[in-house]
Amino acid sequence: MNIKYTYLIILIFVSVLSSVAQGTHFSQFNTTPIHVNPANSGNFNGCYRVNASYRNQWNSVS
């Protein structure tokens, strides 16, 4: 019975690691609200908003 729980925990751990392989917020870099329309910087419900975008892709090719 204890080995079943061990396998279950390993399965959950591996599935969680593989599900974060591609970040949904950064896979379409050009569709962030600030890049689409700079007026979207004030479109939020809150006191403070901090937004940073950084893209580092294909460095080894160039």
Coordinates of C-alpha atoms in Angstrom, one line a residue:
M1 CA 0.0 0.0 0.0
N2 CA 2.8 2.4 0.8
I3 CA 4.5 1.8 -2.6
K4 CA 1.2 2.9 -4.3
Y5 CA 1.4 6.2 -2.5
T6 CA 5.0 6.6 -3.5
Y7 CA 4.2 6.0 -7.2
L8 CA 1.3 8.4 -7.0
I9 CA 3.4 11.2 -5.5
I10 CA 6.1 10.6 -8.2
L11 CA 3.5 10.6 -10.9
I12 CA 1.9 13.9 -9.6
F13 CA 5.4 15.5 -9.3
V14 CA 6.4 14.5 -12.9
S15 CA 3.1 15.6 -14.4
V16 CA 3.3 19.0 -12.7
L17 CA 6.9 19.5 -13.9
S18 CA 5.9 18.7 -17.5
S19 CA 2.8 20.9 -17.5
V20 CA 4.9 24.0 -16.9
A21 CA 7.0 23.4 -20.0
Q22 CA 5.6 26.4 -21.8
G23 CA 4.6 29.6 -20.0
T24 CA 1.2 30.8 -21.3
H25 CA 2.1 34.4 -20.5
F26 CA 5.3 34.4 -22.5
S27 CA 4.6 32.1 -25.4
Q28 CA 3.0 34.9 -27.3
F29 CA 5.3 37.8 -26.5
N30 CA 3.8 40.2 -29.0
T31 CA 0.3 40.1 -27.5
T32 CA 1.0 41.5 -24.1
P33 CA -1.4 44.4 -23.4
I34 CA 1.3 47.0 -23.2
H35 CA 2.7 46.1 -26.6
V36 CA -0.7 46.0 -28.3
N37 CA -1.8 49.4 -27.0
P38 CA 0.2 51.6 -24.6
A39 CA -3.1 53.0 -23.3
N40 CA -3.7 49.6 -21.6
S41 CA -1.1 50.5 -18.9
G42 CA -3.9 52.3 -17.0
N43 CA -6.5 49.6 -17.6
F44 CA -6.6 47.6 -14.3
N45 CA -8.4 47.5 -11.0
G46 CA -5.9 48.2 -8.3
C47 CA -3.5 50.7 -6.8
Y48 CA -0.2 49.6 -8.3
R49 CA 0.8 47.8 -11.4
V50 CA 4.2 46.6 -12.3
N51 CA 4.9 45.1 -15.7
A52 CA 8.2 43.9 -17.2
S53 CA 8.7 42.0 -20.4
Y54 CA 12.0 40.3 -21.3
R55 CA 12.6 37.9 -24.2
N56 CA 15.8 35.9 -24.6
Q57 CA 15.5 33.4 -27.4
W58 CA 17.8 32.0 -30.0
N59 CA 21.0 33.4 -28.5
S60 CA 23.1 30.4 -29.6
V61 CA 22.1 30.8 -33.3
S62 CA 23.2 34.3 -33.9

